[in-house]
Amino acid sequence: MRNLVLEFAKLRRKRVPLMAFALVAAVLAWLYVDAHGEGMASPRGWHSLFFAAPIMNSVFLSLLASVVASRVADVDHEANAWKQLLCLQRTEGLLAAKLVCVMLVMAFAVALELAGIAVIGRMWQFSDLPAQGSWVSLALSQLVSSFCMVSIVGAIAITWENQFVAIACGLTLSLAGLFSSFLPTALQRLIPSGYFTLLTTMRVDWGAGAGAAVFSEAPLPLFDYVLAVSLLFAACALTCAAFSRKEI
Amino acid sequence: MELSIQTSGLTKAYSGTKVVDALDLAVPRGAVYGFLGPNGAGKTTTMKMLLGLVRASAGSASVLGMSVTPRNRVQVNARVGSLIESPSCYPHLTARENLEVVRSLRGLPKRSIGEALATVRLDHTGSKPVGAFSLGMRQRLGLAAALMGNPELLLLDEPTNGLDPAGIQEIRELIRRLPAERGCTVLVSSHLLSEIDQMSDHVGIISHGRMVWQGPLGELHARARRWLELRTTDNERAARLLNASCGTDGWVRVPAVDDEPVARMTLSLAREGIGIVRLEERNEGLEGIFLALTGSEASL
C-alpha cells in the first residue's frame, strides 16, 4: 500500500487524471454522435453504445494505457531514481506498485466511461436497457484488455529509458486495435489491443434484418479471457524476471 | 578493530574484463574512509556491489556485519545511506516532496524531512521544483536523502561534484563531523587527493580495480619522501660538500631531514665559509605517493 501511495505521489503534476479525462471524453463524444444517429428512444440504442464503446476503447484506452504506463516508468528514469529505489524497495514490490497504479488509473477511466455511457443512454431515452450482467461484462472486458495493454507497454517503458519506444509501441497497438476487429479471430488474438472487442459479449449481424444491424448478446468468451489473462501474467512475470537480473 | 565494511577478493568482470579485481576493502567502524582512485579505477562499481545493485563476479562483501547479495540488499540498505554517481531527484517535485519519497520508504517521521533539508541548507527552497535547482543544489538534495534516518553507514560517491568552493568546504566539514555527531561510518570516494586528505582519517587507493594501499591517513603521509632544499652563497660548492644535487633552479637538494644531520650539515657549510641564505623542508605530498602507487599514467 505504501509503495502504491508513493507511485501516485511521484505522478503529482504529471497531469495523469487530465489525460484520462481527455481520452474518455473523446470516446464519449464519439458515442454521443453514435447515439444521435440512433435517434431518441431507439429500441437498440443501448446495444449500439455497448457495441461501439469497445471499438473506440481499442484506440483510445490503448493510447491511455500506453501513455500512463510510460509516464509511470519515466518518472523514475528521468529522476535517475532506480538506484535509490532498489536500495530501499524489493524489485517485485516496486514493479507491482507501478502496475497497480496504472491499473487503477485505467479502472478510473473505465468507470468514468461507463458512467458517461449511462448518461448518454438516459439522455436519449433508449428503451433496451441491458441487464446488470451486461454492464459487468462490458466493464470486465475493458478492464482486462486495458490491463493487458498496461503490462505490455509497461514492460517496454521500464526496460528502455527512451520512452519513444514505449509510446511508439502504444501508438502502433492503438492503430492495430482499430483495425483488429476486421481481422479473423485467430489473428485478432495476437494483437493485445484486439482484446477490447474480443472480450465483449455484444455482437452485431449487419445483414440480418431489413438493412439494419441486429444486436445480440453472446456468452462470455472464456477462452479469450484465459488468453488475455495469460498474456497479462506472462508480461508481468517476464518484466519482473528481467528487471531483477538487471544491474543498475 | 571492528569493521563496517569488509570485502574479500571482491571481483567484477564485464565480458571478461575485470573492473574490480580481487579487492580486499576494510573500513573501520566510525571512520571517514577516503576511497581514492583515478577515473575508471572501479570505485563506483565497488560501491554498487556494496549496495547490492551490482552482482559480484567473485569474492564476498560484508556490510555492517551482513553479507551483501542482491537478495538481501533492502535489509542491508535499511541501515545504509548512499549517494552514487548523480543524485536521484524528481525534477517535477519540490525538495520536500523528493525527500518524502525517501522518508516513506524508510518509514521515518515527518520531521526528518525538515531536519535533512536544514542540514544541507535547502530548507528555503519552498515550492521551487527540483528541475529548477542548480547542480550543486541537487547534489545537496542527494546528500540530504542519504543522511535521512541517521544511517550507520554512508556511501558517498564523489559527493562534492558540481558544488561551488564554499559548498565543497561545507560538505567536507559535514562529512568530517558525521562520525562524531551521528556515530556513522563514511566511505567517500574521490579522485581528488586534496579532498580525501582534508576529509578522511583512513584511505584506500585503488588502481585498475586493485587495492594498492589502504590504512590510516597518517601512515600514508609517513610514507612520503622528504628532503631539504637550501640556497647558499656558493651552491655548487655546497652541493659537492654535502654530496647532494644542485638543480638548474639554483637549489641544493639534500635527502636527509632529521635534526642531527641537518645540524652537522649547517656546521660543515659554516666551517667552509658558505653562508645559508634559505633552508626549506619539502615532501612529495599525497600526489607523489599516489602517483608512485598507481603508476604515472594515472590521471588526476
Coordinates of C-alpha atoms in Angstrom, one line a residue:
Chain A
M1 CA 0.0 0.0 0.0
R2 CA 2.8 2.4 0.9
N3 CA 4.5 1.7 -2.4
L4 CA 1.3 2.3 -4.3
V5 CA 0.7 5.7 -2.5
L6 CA 4.3 6.6 -3.4
E7 CA 3.7 5.9 -7.1
F8 CA 0.8 8.3 -7.1
A9 CA 2.8 10.8 -5.1
K10 CA 5.6 10.6 -7.8
L11 CA 3.0 11.3 -10.5
R12 CA 2.0 14.6 -8.9
R13 CA 1.9 17.4 -11.5
K14 CA 2.2 14.9 -14.3
R15 CA -1.5 15.6 -15.4
V16 CA -2.4 11.9 -15.5
P17 CA -6.1 12.5 -14.5
L18 CA -6.3 15.1 -17.2
M19 CA -5.2 12.7 -19.8
A20 CA -7.7 10.1 -18.6
F21 CA -10.5 12.7 -18.7
A22 CA -9.4 13.9 -22.2
L23 CA -9.3 10.4 -23.8
V24 CA -12.5 9.2 -22.1
A25 CA -14.2 12.5 -23.3
A26 CA -13.1 11.6 -26.8
V27 CA -14.7 8.2 -26.6
L28 CA -17.9 9.6 -25.1
A29 CA -18.0 12.3 -27.8
W30 CA -17.9 9.6 -30.4
L31 CA -20.6 7.6 -28.6
Y32 CA -22.8 10.7 -28.3
V33 CA -22.6 11.1 -32.1
D34 CA -23.4 7.4 -32.4
A35 CA -26.4 7.8 -30.1
H36 CA -27.6 10.8 -32.1
G37 CA -27.6 8.6 -35.2
E38 CA -29.8 6.0 -33.4
G39 CA -32.3 8.7 -32.5
M40 CA -34.5 9.4 -29.5
A41 CA -35.9 6.4 -27.6
S42 CA -34.3 4.0 -30.1
P43 CA -35.1 0.3 -29.2
R44 CA -31.5 -0.7 -29.8
G45 CA -29.7 2.4 -28.6
W46 CA -28.1 0.9 -25.5
H47 CA -26.9 -2.2 -27.5
S48 CA -25.4 0.1 -30.1
L49 CA -23.5 2.0 -27.4
F50 CA -22.3 -1.3 -25.8
F51 CA -21.1 -2.4 -29.2
A52 CA -19.4 0.8 -30.2
A53 CA -17.6 1.6 -26.9
P54 CA -15.1 -1.4 -27.1
I55 CA -14.2 -0.4 -30.7
M56 CA -13.4 3.1 -29.6
N57 CA -11.6 1.8 -26.5
S58 CA -9.3 -0.3 -28.6
V59 CA -7.9 3.0 -29.9
F60 CA -8.4 5.5 -27.0
L61 CA -7.9 3.3 -23.9
S62 CA -5.0 1.6 -25.6
L63 CA -3.5 5.0 -26.0
L64 CA -4.2 6.0 -22.4
A65 CA -2.8 2.7 -21.1
S66 CA 0.4 3.3 -23.1
V67 CA 0.8 6.9 -22.1
V68 CA 0.2 6.3 -18.4
A69 CA 2.4 3.2 -18.3
S70 CA 5.1 5.1 -20.0
R71 CA 4.8 8.0 -17.6
V72 CA 4.8 5.9 -14.5
A73 CA 8.1 4.3 -15.6
D74 CA 9.6 7.6 -17.0
V75 CA 9.3 9.5 -13.7
D76 CA 12.0 7.2 -12.3
H77 CA 14.1 7.1 -15.4
E78 CA 14.0 10.9 -15.6
A79 CA 14.9 11.2 -11.9
N80 CA 17.7 8.6 -12.2
A81 CA 15.9 7.1 -9.2
W82 CA 16.2 3.3 -9.8
K83 CA 19.4 3.1 -7.7
Q84 CA 17.8 4.8 -4.8
L85 CA 14.5 2.9 -5.1
L86 CA 16.1 -0.5 -5.4
C87 CA 18.2 0.1 -2.3
L88 CA 15.1 0.6 -0.3
Q89 CA 12.4 -1.4 -2.1
R90 CA 12.1 -5.0 -3.3
T91 CA 12.1 -5.2 -7.1
E92 CA 8.8 -7.2 -7.1
G93 CA 7.1 -4.7 -4.8
L94 CA 8.3 -1.7 -6.8
L95 CA 7.1 -3.2 -10.1
A96 CA 3.8 -4.4 -8.6
A97 CA 3.1 -0.9 -7.3
K98 CA 3.7 0.6 -10.7
L99 CA 1.5 -1.9 -12.4
V100 CA -1.4 -1.5 -9.9
C101 CA -1.0 2.3 -10.1
V102 CA -1.6 2.3 -13.9
M103 CA -4.3 -0.3 -13.5
L104 CA -6.2 1.9 -11.0
V105 CA -5.9 4.8 -13.5
M106 CA -7.4 2.5 -16.2
A107 CA -10.1 1.4 -13.8
F108 CA -11.0 5.0 -13.1
A109 CA -11.1 5.7 -16.9
V110 CA -13.4 2.6 -17.5
A111 CA -15.7 3.6 -14.6
L112 CA -15.8 7.2 -16.0
E113 CA -16.7 5.9 -19.4
L114 CA -19.4 3.6 -18.1
A115 CA -20.9 6.5 -16.2
G116 CA -20.8 8.5 -19.4
I117 CA -22.5 5.8 -21.4
A118 CA -25.2 5.6 -18.7
V119 CA -25.8 9.4 -19.0
I120 CA -25.8 9.3 -22.8
G121 CA -28.3 6.3 -22.9
R122 CA -30.6 8.0 -20.4
M123 CA -30.4 11.3 -22.2
W124 CA -31.6 9.7 -25.5
Q125 CA -34.1 7.6 -23.5
F126 CA -33.1 4.4 -25.2
S127 CA -35.6 1.6 -24.3
D128 CA -33.4 -1.5 -24.5
L129 CA -31.5 -1.1 -21.2
P130 CA -29.3 -4.1 -20.8
A131 CA -29.3 -6.3 -17.7
Q132 CA -26.8 -5.6 -14.9
G133 CA -24.8 -8.6 -16.0
S134 CA -24.1 -6.9 -19.4
W135 CA -22.7 -3.8 -17.6
V136 CA -20.5 -6.0 -15.5
S137 CA -19.4 -8.0 -18.6
L138 CA -18.6 -4.8 -20.5
A139 CA -16.6 -3.3 -17.6
L140 CA -14.7 -6.6 -17.1
S141 CA -13.8 -6.9 -20.7
Q142 CA -12.5 -3.4 -20.9
L143 CA -10.6 -3.7 -17.7
V144 CA -8.9 -6.9 -18.6
S145 CA -8.0 -5.6 -22.1
S146 CA -6.6 -2.4 -20.6
F147 CA -4.5 -4.3 -18.1
C148 CA -3.1 -6.4 -20.9
M149 CA -2.0 -3.2 -22.7
V150 CA -0.6 -1.8 -19.5
S151 CA 1.5 -4.9 -18.8
I152 CA 3.0 -4.9 -22.3
V153 CA 3.7 -1.2 -22.7
G154 CA 4.8 -1.0 -19.1
A155 CA 7.4 -3.7 -19.7
I156 CA 8.8 -1.8 -22.6
A157 CA 8.7 1.5 -20.7
I158 CA 10.6 0.1 -17.7
T159 CA 13.2 -1.7 -19.9
W160 CA 14.0 1.2 -22.3
E161 CA 14.9 4.5 -20.8
N162 CA 13.9 6.3 -24.0
Q163 CA 10.1 6.4 -23.9
F164 CA 9.8 6.8 -27.6
V165 CA 10.0 3.0 -27.8
A166 CA 7.1 2.6 -25.4
I167 CA 5.0 5.3 -26.9
A168 CA 5.6 4.1 -30.5
C169 CA 4.6 0.6 -29.4
G170 CA 1.4 2.0 -27.8
L171 CA 0.5 4.0 -30.8
T172 CA 1.1 1.1 -33.1
L173 CA -1.1 -1.2 -30.9
S174 CA -3.7 1.6 -30.7
L175 CA -3.9 1.7 -34.5
A176 CA -3.8 -2.1 -34.7
G177 CA -6.7 -2.1 -32.3
L178 CA -8.8 0.0 -34.6
F179 CA -8.4 -2.4 -37.5
S180 CA -8.2 -5.7 -35.5
S181 CA -12.0 -6.2 -35.5
F182 CA -11.8 -6.6 -39.3
L183 CA -9.3 -9.5 -38.9
P184 CA -10.1 -13.1 -38.4
T185 CA -10.5 -14.0 -34.7
A186 CA -7.3 -16.1 -34.7
L187 CA -5.2 -13.1 -35.9
Q188 CA -7.1 -10.7 -33.6
R189 CA -5.9 -12.8 -30.6
L190 CA -2.3 -11.9 -31.5
I191 CA -2.9 -8.2 -31.0
P192 CA -3.2 -7.1 -27.4
S193 CA -5.5 -4.1 -28.2
G194 CA -7.7 -6.5 -30.1
Y195 CA -9.0 -7.9 -26.8
F196 CA -11.0 -4.8 -26.2
T197 CA -13.5 -6.1 -28.8
L198 CA -12.7 -9.8 -28.5
L199 CA -13.8 -10.0 -24.8
T200 CA -17.1 -8.2 -25.2
T201 CA -20.4 -10.1 -25.4
M202 CA -22.3 -7.7 -27.7
R203 CA -22.4 -9.0 -31.3
V204 CA -23.9 -7.5 -34.4
D205 CA -25.3 -9.0 -37.5
W206 CA -25.2 -6.4 -40.3
G207 CA -27.4 -8.3 -42.8
A208 CA -29.9 -10.0 -40.6
G209 CA -32.9 -7.5 -40.7
A210 CA -34.1 -5.2 -43.4
G211 CA -30.8 -3.4 -44.0
A212 CA -30.4 -2.6 -40.3
A213 CA -27.8 -4.1 -37.9
V214 CA -29.2 -6.6 -35.4
F215 CA -27.6 -6.7 -32.0
S216 CA -27.4 -9.9 -29.8
E217 CA -25.5 -10.9 -26.7
A218 CA -23.1 -13.8 -26.9
P219 CA -21.9 -15.9 -23.9
L220 CA -18.7 -14.7 -22.1
P221 CA -15.7 -15.7 -24.3
L222 CA -13.9 -17.7 -21.7
F223 CA -11.2 -18.9 -23.9
D224 CA -10.2 -15.3 -24.9
Y225 CA -10.3 -14.3 -21.2
V226 CA -7.9 -17.1 -20.4
L227 CA -5.6 -15.9 -23.3
A228 CA -5.8 -12.3 -22.2
V229 CA -5.1 -13.1 -18.5
S230 CA -2.2 -15.4 -19.5
L231 CA -0.8 -12.6 -21.6
L232 CA -1.1 -10.2 -18.7
F233 CA 0.7 -12.6 -16.3
A234 CA 3.4 -13.6 -18.8
A235 CA 4.2 -10.0 -19.5
C236 CA 4.4 -9.2 -15.7
A237 CA 6.5 -12.2 -14.9
L238 CA 8.9 -11.6 -17.7
T239 CA 9.3 -8.0 -16.8
C240 CA 9.9 -8.8 -13.2
A241 CA 12.4 -11.5 -14.0
A242 CA 14.3 -9.3 -16.5
F243 CA 14.3 -6.3 -14.1
S244 CA 15.5 -8.4 -11.2
R245 CA 18.5 -9.5 -13.2
K246 CA 19.3 -6.0 -14.4
E247 CA 22.3 -4.3 -12.8
I248 CA 21.7 -0.6 -12.1
Chain B
M1 CA 39.3 -3.3 15.0
E2 CA 35.6 -3.5 14.2
L3 CA 34.9 -3.2 10.5
S4 CA 31.8 -1.6 9.0
I5 CA 32.7 -2.9 5.5
Q6 CA 34.9 -5.8 4.7
T7 CA 35.3 -7.3 1.3
S8 CA 37.3 -10.4 0.4
G9 CA 38.5 -11.0 -3.2
L10 CA 35.7 -8.9 -4.5
T11 CA 35.7 -9.0 -8.3
K12 CA 33.5 -7.7 -11.0
A13 CA 34.1 -8.5 -14.6
Y14 CA 32.2 -7.4 -17.7
S15 CA 32.8 -9.6 -20.8
G16 CA 36.0 -11.0 -19.3
T17 CA 37.4 -7.5 -18.4
K18 CA 37.9 -7.1 -14.7
V19 CA 36.7 -3.7 -13.5
V20 CA 37.2 -4.6 -9.9
D21 CA 39.9 -7.2 -9.2
A22 CA 40.1 -9.2 -6.0
L23 CA 39.5 -6.2 -3.8
D24 CA 40.1 -6.5 -0.1
L25 CA 38.5 -3.5 1.5
A26 CA 38.5 -2.9 5.2
V27 CA 36.6 0.1 6.5
P28 CA 36.9 0.6 10.3
R29 CA 33.7 1.5 12.2
G30 CA 33.4 5.2 12.8
A31 CA 36.0 6.2 10.2
V32 CA 35.8 8.5 7.3
Y33 CA 37.4 6.3 4.7
G34 CA 38.6 8.0 1.6
F35 CA 38.3 5.7 -1.4
L36 CA 40.8 7.2 -3.8
G37 CA 41.5 6.3 -7.4
P38 CA 41.8 7.7 -10.9
N39 CA 38.7 7.9 -13.1
G40 CA 37.7 4.4 -14.2
A41 CA 39.6 2.7 -11.4
G42 CA 36.5 0.8 -10.1
K43 CA 35.3 3.0 -7.2
T44 CA 31.7 3.3 -8.3
T45 CA 31.4 -0.3 -9.3
T46 CA 32.7 -1.3 -5.9
M47 CA 30.2 0.9 -4.1
K48 CA 27.4 -0.5 -6.2
M49 CA 28.4 -4.0 -5.2
L50 CA 28.4 -3.0 -1.6
L51 CA 24.8 -1.8 -2.1
G52 CA 23.8 -5.0 -3.8
L53 CA 22.9 -3.1 -7.0
V54 CA 25.6 -4.9 -9.0
R55 CA 26.3 -8.7 -8.5
A56 CA 29.9 -9.6 -7.8
S57 CA 31.6 -12.0 -10.2
A58 CA 33.7 -13.4 -7.4
G59 CA 34.5 -12.8 -3.8
S60 CA 32.3 -11.5 -1.0
A61 CA 31.3 -8.3 0.7
S62 CA 30.1 -7.8 4.2
V63 CA 28.4 -4.5 5.2
L64 CA 27.6 -3.8 8.9
G65 CA 28.2 -7.5 9.6
M66 CA 25.7 -8.7 7.0
S67 CA 26.7 -10.4 3.8
V68 CA 25.5 -8.4 0.8
T69 CA 23.6 -10.1 -2.0
P70 CA 21.0 -8.6 -4.4
R71 CA 18.5 -10.7 -2.5
N72 CA 19.1 -9.1 0.9
R73 CA 20.1 -5.6 -0.3
V74 CA 16.9 -4.0 1.0
Q75 CA 17.6 -5.4 4.5
V76 CA 21.2 -4.2 4.4
N77 CA 20.4 -0.8 2.9
A78 CA 17.9 -0.1 5.6
R79 CA 21.0 0.8 7.7
V80 CA 22.9 2.5 4.9
G81 CA 22.6 5.9 3.2
S82 CA 24.1 6.3 -0.3
L83 CA 24.8 8.8 -3.0
I84 CA 26.1 7.0 -6.0
E85 CA 27.0 8.9 -9.2
S86 CA 24.4 11.6 -9.7
P87 CA 21.7 12.2 -7.1
S88 CA 18.2 10.8 -7.6
C89 CA 15.9 13.8 -7.9
Y90 CA 12.4 14.0 -9.4
P91 CA 12.6 17.3 -11.3
H92 CA 8.8 18.0 -11.2
L93 CA 8.7 17.7 -7.4
T94 CA 9.9 20.1 -4.7
A95 CA 12.9 19.2 -2.5
R96 CA 10.4 18.4 0.3
E97 CA 8.4 16.1 -1.9
N98 CA 11.5 14.4 -3.1
L99 CA 12.6 13.7 0.4
E100 CA 9.1 12.5 1.2
V101 CA 9.8 9.5 -1.2
V102 CA 12.8 8.5 0.9
R103 CA 11.0 9.2 4.2
S104 CA 8.1 7.0 3.2
L105 CA 10.4 4.2 2.1
R106 CA 12.5 4.3 5.3
G107 CA 9.4 4.7 7.5
L108 CA 10.7 7.9 9.2
P109 CA 8.7 10.6 11.0
K110 CA 7.6 13.7 9.0
R111 CA 10.1 15.9 10.9
S112 CA 13.0 14.1 9.4
I113 CA 12.5 15.9 6.1
G114 CA 12.9 19.3 7.7
E115 CA 16.0 18.2 9.6
A116 CA 17.6 16.8 6.5
L117 CA 16.8 19.9 4.4
A118 CA 18.2 22.1 7.2
T119 CA 21.4 20.0 7.4
V120 CA 22.2 20.7 3.7
R121 CA 20.8 24.3 3.8
L122 CA 17.9 23.6 1.4
D123 CA 15.1 24.5 3.8
H124 CA 14.5 27.8 2.0
T125 CA 13.6 26.3 -1.4
G126 CA 9.8 26.1 -0.7
S127 CA 7.7 25.2 -3.8
K128 CA 10.5 25.5 -6.3
P129 CA 10.7 22.3 -8.4
V130 CA 14.0 20.5 -8.3
G131 CA 14.2 20.8 -12.1
A132 CA 15.0 24.5 -11.4
F133 CA 17.8 23.7 -9.0
S134 CA 21.4 24.2 -9.8
L135 CA 23.7 21.1 -10.0
G136 CA 25.1 21.9 -6.6
M137 CA 21.6 22.2 -5.0
R138 CA 20.7 18.8 -6.5
Q139 CA 23.9 17.3 -5.0
R140 CA 22.9 18.7 -1.6
L141 CA 19.5 17.2 -2.0
G142 CA 21.1 13.9 -2.8
L143 CA 23.2 14.2 0.3
A144 CA 20.1 15.1 2.4
A145 CA 18.4 11.9 1.1
A146 CA 21.4 9.8 2.0
L147 CA 21.5 11.3 5.5
M148 CA 17.9 10.7 6.3
G149 CA 17.2 8.3 9.1
N150 CA 20.7 8.6 10.6
P151 CA 22.2 5.6 8.7
E152 CA 25.0 3.7 10.4
L153 CA 27.0 3.7 7.1
L154 CA 27.2 6.3 4.4
L155 CA 28.5 5.5 0.9
L156 CA 29.2 8.8 -0.9
D157 CA 30.5 8.7 -4.5
E158 CA 32.2 12.0 -5.3
P159 CA 29.8 14.0 -3.2
T160 CA 31.2 17.4 -3.9
N161 CA 30.7 17.1 -7.7
G162 CA 29.1 20.3 -9.0
L163 CA 29.4 22.3 -5.8
D164 CA 30.9 25.7 -5.6
P165 CA 34.1 26.2 -3.4
A166 CA 32.0 27.3 -0.4
G167 CA 29.7 24.3 -0.9
I168 CA 32.6 22.0 -1.2
Q169 CA 34.1 23.3 2.0
E170 CA 30.8 23.0 3.8
I171 CA 30.1 19.4 2.7
R172 CA 33.7 18.4 3.6
E173 CA 33.2 19.7 7.1
L174 CA 29.8 18.0 7.3
I175 CA 31.3 14.7 6.3
R176 CA 34.2 15.1 8.7
R177 CA 31.8 15.8 11.6
L178 CA 29.5 12.8 10.8
P179 CA 31.2 10.1 12.8
A180 CA 31.4 12.2 16.0
E181 CA 27.9 13.7 15.7
R182 CA 25.9 10.8 14.3
G183 CA 28.2 7.8 15.1
C184 CA 28.2 6.7 11.5
T185 CA 31.0 5.4 9.2
V186 CA 31.6 7.1 5.9
L187 CA 33.0 5.7 2.8
V188 CA 33.7 8.6 0.5
S189 CA 35.1 8.2 -3.0
S190 CA 37.0 10.8 -4.9
H191 CA 39.7 11.3 -7.5
L192 CA 40.8 14.5 -5.8
L193 CA 43.7 13.9 -3.4
S194 CA 43.3 17.2 -1.5
E195 CA 39.7 16.4 -0.8
I196 CA 40.4 13.0 0.6
D197 CA 43.4 14.5 2.6
Q198 CA 41.1 17.0 4.2
M199 CA 38.1 14.7 5.0
S200 CA 39.4 11.3 5.7
D201 CA 41.2 9.5 8.5
H202 CA 41.6 6.3 6.6
V203 CA 42.5 5.9 2.9
G204 CA 42.2 3.2 0.3
I205 CA 43.9 3.7 -3.0
I206 CA 42.5 1.7 -5.9
S207 CA 44.1 1.4 -9.4
H208 CA 42.9 -0.7 -12.3
G209 CA 40.4 -2.3 -9.9
R210 CA 43.0 -3.4 -7.4
M211 CA 43.7 -2.1 -4.0
V212 CA 47.2 -0.8 -4.0
W213 CA 47.3 0.6 -0.5
Q214 CA 45.0 1.1 2.5
G215 CA 45.4 2.2 6.1
P216 CA 45.3 5.3 8.3
L217 CA 46.0 8.6 6.5
G218 CA 48.9 9.3 8.9
E219 CA 50.7 6.2 7.7
L220 CA 50.3 7.3 4.2
H221 CA 51.8 10.7 4.9
A222 CA 54.6 9.0 6.8
R223 CA 55.5 7.2 3.5
A224 CA 56.1 10.5 1.8
R225 CA 59.7 11.2 0.8
R226 CA 61.1 14.3 2.5
W227 CA 64.1 16.4 1.6
L228 CA 65.7 19.8 2.4
E229 CA 66.2 22.5 -0.2
L230 CA 68.8 25.1 0.5
R231 CA 70.2 28.1 -1.2
T232 CA 73.7 29.2 -0.2
T233 CA 76.3 31.8 -1.1
D234 CA 78.0 29.1 -3.2
N235 CA 75.5 26.5 -4.3
E236 CA 77.9 24.4 -6.4
R237 CA 80.5 24.0 -3.7
A238 CA 77.8 23.3 -1.1
A239 CA 76.4 20.6 -3.3
R240 CA 79.8 19.0 -3.7
L241 CA 80.4 19.2 0.1
L242 CA 77.1 17.7 1.0
N243 CA 77.2 15.1 -1.7
A244 CA 73.9 16.5 -2.9
S245 CA 72.4 17.6 -6.2
C246 CA 72.2 21.1 -7.4
G247 CA 69.2 21.9 -9.6
T248 CA 69.2 24.2 -12.5
D249 CA 66.9 26.4 -10.4
G250 CA 69.8 27.0 -8.1
W251 CA 68.5 25.0 -5.1
V252 CA 70.6 22.3 -3.4
R253 CA 68.6 19.3 -2.5
V254 CA 69.6 17.1 0.4
P255 CA 67.6 13.9 1.2
A256 CA 68.2 13.9 5.0
V257 CA 65.8 15.9 7.1
D258 CA 66.4 14.6 10.7
D259 CA 67.6 17.1 13.2
E260 CA 71.2 15.8 13.8
P261 CA 72.3 15.5 10.1
V262 CA 70.9 19.0 9.5
A263 CA 72.9 20.4 12.4
R264 CA 76.0 18.7 11.1
M265 CA 75.4 19.9 7.6
T266 CA 74.9 23.6 8.6
L267 CA 78.1 23.4 10.7
S268 CA 80.2 21.9 7.9
L269 CA 79.0 24.6 5.5
A270 CA 79.8 27.3 8.0
R271 CA 83.3 25.9 8.5
E272 CA 83.8 26.1 4.7
G273 CA 82.7 29.7 4.8
I274 CA 79.4 29.0 2.9
G275 CA 76.5 31.0 4.1
I276 CA 73.0 29.6 4.1
V277 CA 70.6 32.0 2.6
R278 CA 67.4 29.8 2.7
L279 CA 66.6 26.4 4.1
E280 CA 63.2 24.7 3.4
E281 CA 61.7 21.3 4.1
R282 CA 59.8 19.7 1.3
N283 CA 57.9 16.5 0.8
E284 CA 56.4 14.8 -2.2
G285 CA 52.8 15.1 -0.7
L286 CA 49.9 12.7 -1.3
E287 CA 50.1 13.3 -5.0
G288 CA 53.6 11.9 -5.3
I289 CA 52.6 8.9 -3.2
F290 CA 49.5 8.4 -5.2
L291 CA 51.4 8.5 -8.5
A292 CA 54.1 6.2 -7.2
L293 CA 51.4 3.7 -6.0
T294 CA 49.2 3.9 -9.0
G295 CA 51.7 4.4 -11.8
S296 CA 52.5 7.6 -13.5
E297 CA 49.8 7.1 -16.1
A298 CA 47.1 7.8 -13.5
S299 CA 45.2 10.9 -14.4
L300 CA 44.1 13.1 -11.6

